PDB file of C-alpha atoms in Angstrom:
ATOM      1  CA  GLN W  39       0.000   0.000   0.000  1.00  0.00           C
ATOM      2  CA  VAL W  40       1.142   3.513  -0.814  1.00  0.00           C
ATOM      3  CA  GLN W  41      -0.473   6.657   0.511  1.00  0.00           C
ATOM      4  CA  LEU W  42       0.191   9.915  -1.324  1.00  0.00           C
ATOM      5  CA  VAL W  43      -0.181  13.420   0.063  1.00  0.00           C
ATOM      6  CA  GLU W  44      -0.141  16.378  -2.324  1.00  0.00           C
ATOM      7  CA  SER W  45       0.301  20.089  -1.751  1.00  0.00           C
ATOM      8  CA  GLY W  46       1.189  23.281  -3.600  1.00  0.00           C
ATOM      9  CA  GLY W  47      -1.811  24.032  -5.778  1.00  0.00           C
ATOM     10  CA  GLY W  48      -3.401  27.440  -5.990  1.00  0.00           C
ATOM     11  CA  LEU W  49      -4.202  30.459  -8.123  1.00  0.00           C
ATOM     12  CA  VAL W  50      -1.497  32.014 -10.275  1.00  0.00           C
ATOM     13  CA  GLN W  51      -1.339  34.572 -13.092  1.00  0.00           C
ATOM     14  CA  PRO W  52      -0.352  33.558 -16.628  1.00  0.00           C
ATOM     15  CA  GLY W  53       3.419  33.387 -16.850  1.00  0.00           C
ATOM     16  CA  GLY W  54       3.750  32.606 -13.161  1.00  0.00           C
ATOM     17  CA  SER W  55       5.090  29.551 -11.370  1.00  0.00           C
ATOM     18  CA  LEU W  56       3.999  26.942  -8.854  1.00  0.00           C
ATOM     19  CA  ARG W  57       5.663  23.921  -7.290  1.00  0.00           C
ATOM     20  CA  LEU W  58       3.619  20.846  -6.437  1.00  0.00           C
ATOM     21  CA  SER W  59       4.781  18.283  -3.880  1.00  0.00           C
ATOM     22  CA  CYS W  60       3.805  14.648  -3.421  1.00  0.00           C
ATOM     23  CA  THR W  61       4.996  12.674  -0.409  1.00  0.00           C
ATOM     24  CA  ALA W  62       4.706   8.882  -0.335  1.00  0.00           C
ATOM     25  CA  SER W  63       4.130   6.773   2.767  1.00  0.00           C
ATOM     26  CA  ARG W  64       7.070   4.496   2.024  1.00  0.00           C
ATOM     27  CA  SER W  65      10.468   4.724   0.393  1.00  0.00           C
ATOM     28  CA  ILE W  66      10.217   5.709  -3.236  1.00  0.00           C
ATOM     29  CA  PHE W  67      12.944   3.143  -3.919  1.00  0.00           C
ATOM     30  CA  THR W  68      10.160   0.555  -3.625  1.00  0.00           C
ATOM     31  CA  ILE W  69       8.022   2.339  -6.221  1.00  0.00           C
ATOM     32  CA  TYR W  70       8.549   1.697  -9.913  1.00  0.00           C
ATOM     33  CA  ALA W  71       7.321   5.073 -11.107  1.00  0.00           C
ATOM     34  CA  MET W  72       5.897   8.305  -9.769  1.00  0.00           C
ATOM     35  CA  GLY W  73       4.352  11.065 -11.756  1.00  0.00           C
ATOM     36  CA  TRP W  74       1.754  13.736 -12.221  1.00  0.00           C
ATOM     37  CA  TYR W  75      -1.515  13.677 -14.129  1.00  0.00           C
ATOM     38  CA  ARG W  76      -4.095  16.385 -14.603  1.00  0.00           C
ATOM     39  CA  GLN W  77      -7.777  16.549 -15.424  1.00  0.00           C
ATOM     40  CA  ALA W  78      -9.756  19.537 -16.628  1.00  0.00           C
ATOM     41  CA  PRO W  79     -13.577  19.587 -16.462  1.00  0.00           C
ATOM     42  CA  GLY W  80     -15.122  17.451 -19.181  1.00  0.00           C
ATOM     43  CA  LYS W  81     -11.786  16.025 -20.286  1.00  0.00           C
ATOM     44  CA  GLN W  82      -9.861  12.827 -19.697  1.00  0.00           C
ATOM     45  CA  ARG W  83      -7.115  12.603 -17.138  1.00  0.00           C
ATOM     46  CA  GLU W  84      -3.814  13.005 -18.960  1.00  0.00           C
ATOM     47  CA  LEU W  85      -0.177  12.373 -18.186  1.00  0.00           C
ATOM     48  CA  VAL W  86       1.856  15.482 -17.401  1.00  0.00           C
ATOM     49  CA  ALA W  87       5.203  14.066 -16.292  1.00  0.00           C
ATOM     50  CA  VAL W  88       6.536  10.769 -14.978  1.00  0.00           C
ATOM     51  CA  MET W  89       9.796   9.560 -13.449  1.00  0.00           C
ATOM     52  CA  SER W  90      10.365   5.801 -13.549  1.00  0.00           C
ATOM     53  CA  SER W  91      13.044   3.335 -12.514  1.00  0.00           C
ATOM     54  CA  GLY W  92      16.463   4.370 -13.750  1.00  0.00           C
ATOM     55  CA  ASP W  93      15.476   8.050 -13.634  1.00  0.00           C
ATOM     56  CA  ARG W  94      13.752   7.837 -16.977  1.00  0.00           C
ATOM     57  CA  LEU W  95      11.603  10.888 -17.654  1.00  0.00           C
ATOM     58  CA  ASN W  96       8.625  11.492 -19.857  1.00  0.00           C
ATOM     59  CA  TYR W  97       6.713  14.750 -20.361  1.00  0.00           C
ATOM     60  CA  ALA W  98       3.605  15.670 -22.234  1.00  0.00           C
ATOM     61  CA  ASP W  99       4.460  17.701 -25.326  1.00  0.00           C
ATOM     62  CA  SER W 100       2.379  20.592 -24.032  1.00  0.00           C
ATOM     63  CA  VAL W 101       4.588  21.073 -20.957  1.00  0.00           C
ATOM     64  CA  LYS W 102       8.073  20.292 -22.279  1.00  0.00           C
ATOM     65  CA  GLY W 103      10.465  23.108 -21.497  1.00  0.00           C
ATOM     66  CA  ARG W 104       8.135  24.577 -18.877  1.00  0.00           C
ATOM     67  CA  PHE W 105       7.605  21.830 -16.272  1.00  0.00           C
ATOM     68  CA  THR W 106      10.238  19.799 -14.428  1.00  0.00           C
ATOM     69  CA  ILE W 107       9.729  16.662 -12.354  1.00  0.00           C
ATOM     70  CA  SER W 108      12.262  15.896  -9.617  1.00  0.00           C
ATOM     71  CA  ARG W 109      12.581  13.892  -6.423  1.00  0.00           C
ATOM     72  CA  ASP W 110      14.073  13.925  -2.937  1.00  0.00           C
ATOM     73  CA  ASN W 111      14.617  10.310  -1.922  1.00  0.00           C
ATOM     74  CA  ALA W 112      15.365  11.151   1.719  1.00  0.00           C
ATOM     75  CA  LYS W 113      11.975  12.842   2.034  1.00  0.00           C
ATOM     76  CA  ASN W 114      10.072  10.296  -0.086  1.00  0.00           C
ATOM     77  CA  THR W 115       8.861  13.241  -2.123  1.00  0.00           C
ATOM     78  CA  VAL W 116       8.379  14.018  -5.799  1.00  0.00           C
ATOM     79  CA  TYR W 117       7.993  17.576  -7.067  1.00  0.00           C
ATOM     80  CA  LEU W 118       6.571  19.227 -10.135  1.00  0.00           C
ATOM     81  CA  GLN W 119       8.010  22.664 -10.841  1.00  0.00           C
ATOM     82  CA  MET W 120       5.679  24.525 -13.186  1.00  0.00           C
ATOM     83  CA  ASN W 121       6.937  27.669 -14.919  1.00  0.00           C
ATOM     84  CA  SER W 122       5.473  29.916 -17.610  1.00  0.00           C
ATOM     85  CA  LEU W 123       1.993  28.767 -16.705  1.00  0.00           C
ATOM     86  CA  LYS W 124      -0.813  29.183 -19.224  1.00  0.00           C
ATOM     87  CA  PRO W 125      -4.597  29.262 -18.752  1.00  0.00           C
ATOM     88  CA  GLU W 126      -4.821  25.873 -20.475  1.00  0.00           C
ATOM     89  CA  ASP W 127      -2.773  24.403 -17.620  1.00  0.00           C
ATOM     90  CA  THR W 128      -5.781  24.902 -15.343  1.00  0.00           C
ATOM     91  CA  ALA W 129      -6.816  21.507 -13.966  1.00  0.00           C
ATOM     92  CA  VAL W 130      -6.843  19.279 -10.932  1.00  0.00           C
ATOM     93  CA  TYR W 131      -3.385  17.743 -10.646  1.00  0.00           C
ATOM     94  CA  TYR W 132      -3.012  14.220  -9.253  1.00  0.00           C
ATOM     95  CA  CYS W 133       0.065  12.443  -7.973  1.00  0.00           C
ATOM     96  CA  ASN W 134       0.431   8.841  -9.115  1.00  0.00           C
ATOM     97  CA  ALA W 135       2.575   5.966  -7.868  1.00  0.00           C
ATOM     98  CA  ALA W 136       2.955   2.682  -9.717  1.00  0.00           C
ATOM     99  CA  VAL W 137       4.240  -0.540  -8.188  1.00  0.00           C
ATOM    100  CA  VAL W 138       5.001  -3.696 -10.138  1.00  0.00           C
ATOM    101  CA  SER W 139       5.439  -6.317  -7.405  1.00  0.00           C
ATOM    102  CA  PRO W 140       3.639  -8.616  -6.945  1.00  0.00           C
ATOM    103  CA  THR W 141       1.476  -7.137  -9.698  1.00  0.00           C
ATOM    104  CA  ARG W 142       1.051  -3.777 -11.389  1.00  0.00           C
ATOM    105  CA  ARG W 143      -0.983  -1.421  -9.226  1.00  0.00           C
ATOM    106  CA  ASP W 144      -1.565   2.324  -9.232  1.00  0.00           C
ATOM    107  CA  TYR W 145      -2.131   4.643  -6.288  1.00  0.00           C
ATOM    108  CA  TRP W 146      -3.461   8.190  -6.465  1.00  0.00           C
ATOM    109  CA  GLY W 147      -3.329  11.305  -4.355  1.00  0.00           C
ATOM    110  CA  GLN W 148      -6.397  13.353  -3.537  1.00  0.00           C
ATOM    111  CA  GLY W 149      -5.686  15.984  -6.183  1.00  0.00           C
ATOM    112  CA  THR W 150      -4.809  19.654  -5.921  1.00  0.00           C
ATOM    113  CA  GLN W 151      -6.392  22.460  -7.927  1.00  0.00           C
ATOM    114  CA  VAL W 152      -4.220  24.641 -10.145  1.00  0.00           C
ATOM    115  CA  THR W 153      -5.901  27.693 -11.638  1.00  0.00           C
ATOM    116  CA  VAL W 154      -4.097  29.985 -14.077  1.00  0.00           C
ATOM    117  CA  SER W 155      -6.016  33.205 -14.610  1.00  0.00           C
ATOM    118  CA  SER W 156      -5.416  36.915 -14.967  1.00  0.00           C
TER     119      SER W 156
END
């Protein structure tokens, strides 16, 4: 079992920045991948950024060059630094953790609202 606690969402002006945090209830060394998804009203949840075993990274095309995923192993925490925010980034952002032993299973945080508006 993995519990995820998110923080850092809020209201920001276009062009501004936010940093989201996600803390896991156990060592992230035991987790295959951690990442961030987002969901806007009426739309599917989509991948934003993911960090998997071996420090492999994957970003959605829409956020490349603006968002950065990173981790602090000692704190069991993954971050999403969001710069140059646009109104279309407005969504609920969810932390995700994937384990692969004994079977593939996904865990989700409660979500944090990010609103980009002037």
